[in-house]
Amino acid sequence: MAIRLIDAEKPFRPVYSIFRHEFLGCLVSSHVVQELENGRLSLRHQGLNPNNFDQFISQLDADDRRLVNLIAKLNIKSMVKKFAPKAKSINDFFIKYFKDEIKNMALVYVNRQMAEIVPLLHDRELFTMGNDGYPARQPVNFSEVKADIRFHFERTPEVTKYYPQIMLHDRRIFLTNRREVDLLTDNPAWMLVDDQIITFNEPVEGRKLVPFFKKDHISIARNVEETYFKKFVPQIVERYEVAASGGLDITDIQEPAQFRLLVNDMDQSAISLKLRVAYGDHLLLPRPAQRVKVEARADGDSYTFYRIHRDKAAEEDVMRLLERLADHGQLLNWEYMDRQDGLRWLAINVPALEEMGIEVVQKDATQGQLTFETPRVEIVTRQEGDWFDIRAIVRIGPHEIPFVKFRKHIMQGRRDFKLPDGTIAILPENWFSDYRHLLEIAEEREDGLAIRPYQAAVLDLGAYENGAQRTLSGLSPEAKIDDVAIPTGLKATLRPYQKKGYDWLDFLQAYKLGGILADDMGLGKTLQTLSLLQREKERKVGIPSLIVMPTSLIYNWMNEANRFTTDIRILIHTGVGRSKDPSAFSAYDLIFTTYGIVRQDIKILKEFPFHYVILDESQMIKNPASKTAQAIRELKTRYRLSLTGTPLENSLMDLWSQMSFLNPGLLGSESFFRDFYVQPIEKAHDEKRMTHLKRLIHPFILRRTKEQVAEELPPKIEQIRFCRMTTKQKSIYDDIKSAYRNYLLDMSNTEFRSQKLSILAGLQKLRQIAIHPGLVEEGQDLRLSDSGKYLEFVRLLEEVLAKGAKVLIFSQFVRLLQLLRKDLDARKIRYAYLDGGTRNRQQQVNLFQNDSDVPAFLISLKAGGVGLNLTAAEYVFILDPWWNPAVEAQAIDRSHRIGQVNTVFSYKFITKGSIEEKIVRLQERKAKLSSDIVSVEQDIFKQLDLKELHALVD
């Protein structure tokens, strides 16, 4: 059994002891000392620490526990482990490691702990430690009052004497020639003076007093006093009471704060903005650490220390306001910045600065004197023939300058414009957004600018100072569209919304505009278009129109044209035997062809002037660089139309590609549109830019949803069915996921961008396993029942078929459809089938629609996305989620369309705990852009970044 130095059953007392460490300065230790019968302390003592604290609890309280815990943090062994774990011993630490940064950190740590410990010792039994380690050598008391301090600077012809005067009660305390004097903590200073601990009424840095422990003053020679007076003495005058004599004077400055923003032209590419606060003629950096700032100024042989009393509240208020305006954090950091960025910031914020009482001062005008007067634009517009003339004058003070002179500056993003008198005007920030598009598309004339009438929507007149009335009222959002008579030969009754669509198509023709009829799938875009073409037939136009479509829709158009129109002559320009002579087109009213044929026959087709060129499923030209899109843009025609339920599938660039066909030049060049609209909207979520684009394209897109117009449609109920993996399926999935995740973790952003195709292949593999391992693990002995999703699908399919209902079954993976065919054949369930290789599409549609013994239709997601009317189905099963939710919506709308009388139930099968579940979340997060512009649906994969990709496989 260990020997106990202190018997806790007998009287003892807790004591605290001050001792000096060779390297760390003054420290405190905690002890218990056995008490003698006469009440005095014996020599028998023992260290008190958190581990043995409870043994002596009878004489200890909560404050003792707190002190003991704090003192334990100063244990030398613990500190060695904290600051130099590699040190082999305490001696090794102080010999090899206790220097530079480690020394500084250790001393700061000790001071912080001691600053917390010393005040807590006030009502404890406190001693200094003997050289032999006895903790109760000499009692120490705390002074009941705090000391005052004044620093003296007495200047003579030879030297300046510097010393502190410390007053405790009414007596002066001298630090030299004391029996014991030591610094317990540095900031705030607590000192041990003989047997008493003192501190100060105003916080004092202890290091300022240490030199006077050994001498009563410091002498400053004349040859070094200038540096001393300008660097060291101001610090003392700022913080403490000071007495000075011999040509040294202290003057207090108490003036209101005045704020200035100093603008310095560095060179043609850089500028600096420096915020300063003035008190009288003293210019200071704002946001001080202290309320007093001292500046030393020499006047002959004398020195004056100006003690500037600062208005900290006012400085803080101004800084907070400025930080709200700053683009790059605190304005104090803007010592050097790009010139155009600085001018942009000034253009936006000078009015706010002046309102805040901040004077903007240009210190260096090497690039020209800046004027902060806001340029104002006055615009007059008028239509002359096929052109829309824009004449604008810019007024800046006494100057009147044609707006066209600013074109190069706005196009290049240059904000500084030299005026006739040599001063520099800063162009307003809104010019670079409000006028950039106009200047991109306008033609320059001698007296102004000119644009085509259909480009007039780019005139954001609300942004102009005076503005002008629209001369093309048809482009106004409030424009009234005339009611047009329905052609007599139309063999259909148009629903009210279809009649409005027909009237809108007439409106486009009247103003020579191209447009997109973007109604939801199933609302009759084909019928509305045929109504217009029937009207053109009855007007005896005599020039054929070209309708371009996917190959799968040729039959649909033929069927609907024969059904709804009268006496319209149709040529199907497809197949190997098609005519290569464009003059043959003149004998027809409508030419039906495909996107592939246009690409192949463009040399022939571009020579024939059509009445209309109409693109069905116009998202087929969404890639502007594709040969198909390039060929389409070469076609010659009077009028242009596009039909699509999803005008934007992947990105706003889809919109540019279609508009470059419909209204060439409306949206500017491809690079301009990408930089000015796509990047700000899709990446930075710029609401203002999005609103501007939405207003711009408004006249050219008509979009109605089924919920808006087709009240007779039955409800559509969409559900997600979560499926759990089988044991074998999960094992395969986890192995592949782990390997793929490790691959991604080592990938940089640069590698991510360059390897997107291989990354997609990896994601595809995970998705396939989540559906059924057999889609990728062909060599393994796998059954259909080895997929949890398949088991849930079969269960729900049997339930639906038992009701006598019909169901559409979609998957993007043809291999999965092949597996389902074998299983349905084995179960003797009849079905229709359609994938990209199916030749007799309409035969399969008719089989499903008309044969009551065919309850199922297996369809590949892409092949069945357009051109199918499958209203016989009440149920839609989507077996795997696609990156693009628009494709899924198209699948559901094969059944939920005009003609459907039953409620449509849609089930999306999602494997729990797999990448599919995370794809659904991504779809929800990334879909906001769709309703903000037009009905935009996004391909989620194309917008994934590396972080989101990690989340998919986490």
Coordinates of C-alpha atoms in Angstrom, one line a residue, residues 18 20 24-28 74 107-121 142 182-192 197-200 203-210 213:
I18 CA 3.7 30.9 -5.8
R20 CA 9.3 30.9 -10.1
L24 CA 8.0 30.0 -17.7
G25 CA 8.1 32.7 -15.0
C26 CA 5.8 32.7 -12.0
L27 CA 3.5 29.7 -11.5
V28 CA 1.1 28.5 -8.8
L74 CA 0.1 24.3 -15.8
L107 CA 4.3 31.7 -22.6
V108 CA 1.0 33.1 -23.9
Y109 CA -0.7 29.9 -22.7
V110 CA 0.8 30.3 -19.2
N111 CA -0.2 33.9 -19.0
R112 CA -3.7 33.1 -20.0
Q113 CA -4.0 30.4 -17.3
M114 CA -2.4 32.6 -14.6
A115 CA -4.7 35.5 -15.4
E116 CA -7.6 33.3 -14.6
I117 CA -6.0 31.7 -11.5
V118 CA -4.6 34.7 -9.6
P119 CA -7.9 36.6 -9.0
L120 CA -9.4 33.3 -7.6
L121 CA -6.6 33.2 -4.9
F142 CA -3.8 40.7 -1.6
D182 CA 7.9 39.6 -9.6
L183 CA 5.3 39.6 -12.4
L184 CA 2.6 37.1 -11.9
T185 CA 0.6 37.9 -15.1
D186 CA 1.4 40.3 -18.0
N187 CA -2.0 41.5 -19.2
P188 CA -3.6 42.6 -17.0
A189 CA -0.6 43.0 -14.7
W190 CA -0.7 41.4 -11.3
M191 CA 2.6 41.9 -9.3
L192 CA 4.1 40.3 -6.2
I197 CA -0.1 41.1 -4.6
I198 CA -1.2 44.3 -6.3
T199 CA -3.0 45.2 -9.5
F200 CA -4.1 48.5 -11.1
P203 CA -5.2 47.7 -17.0
V204 CA -1.4 47.8 -17.3
E205 CA 0.9 45.6 -19.4
G206 CA 3.2 44.0 -17.0
R207 CA 6.1 43.9 -19.4
K208 CA 6.2 47.7 -19.3
L209 CA 7.1 47.5 -15.6
V210 CA 9.7 44.6 -15.7
F213 CA 12.5 45.9 -11.2

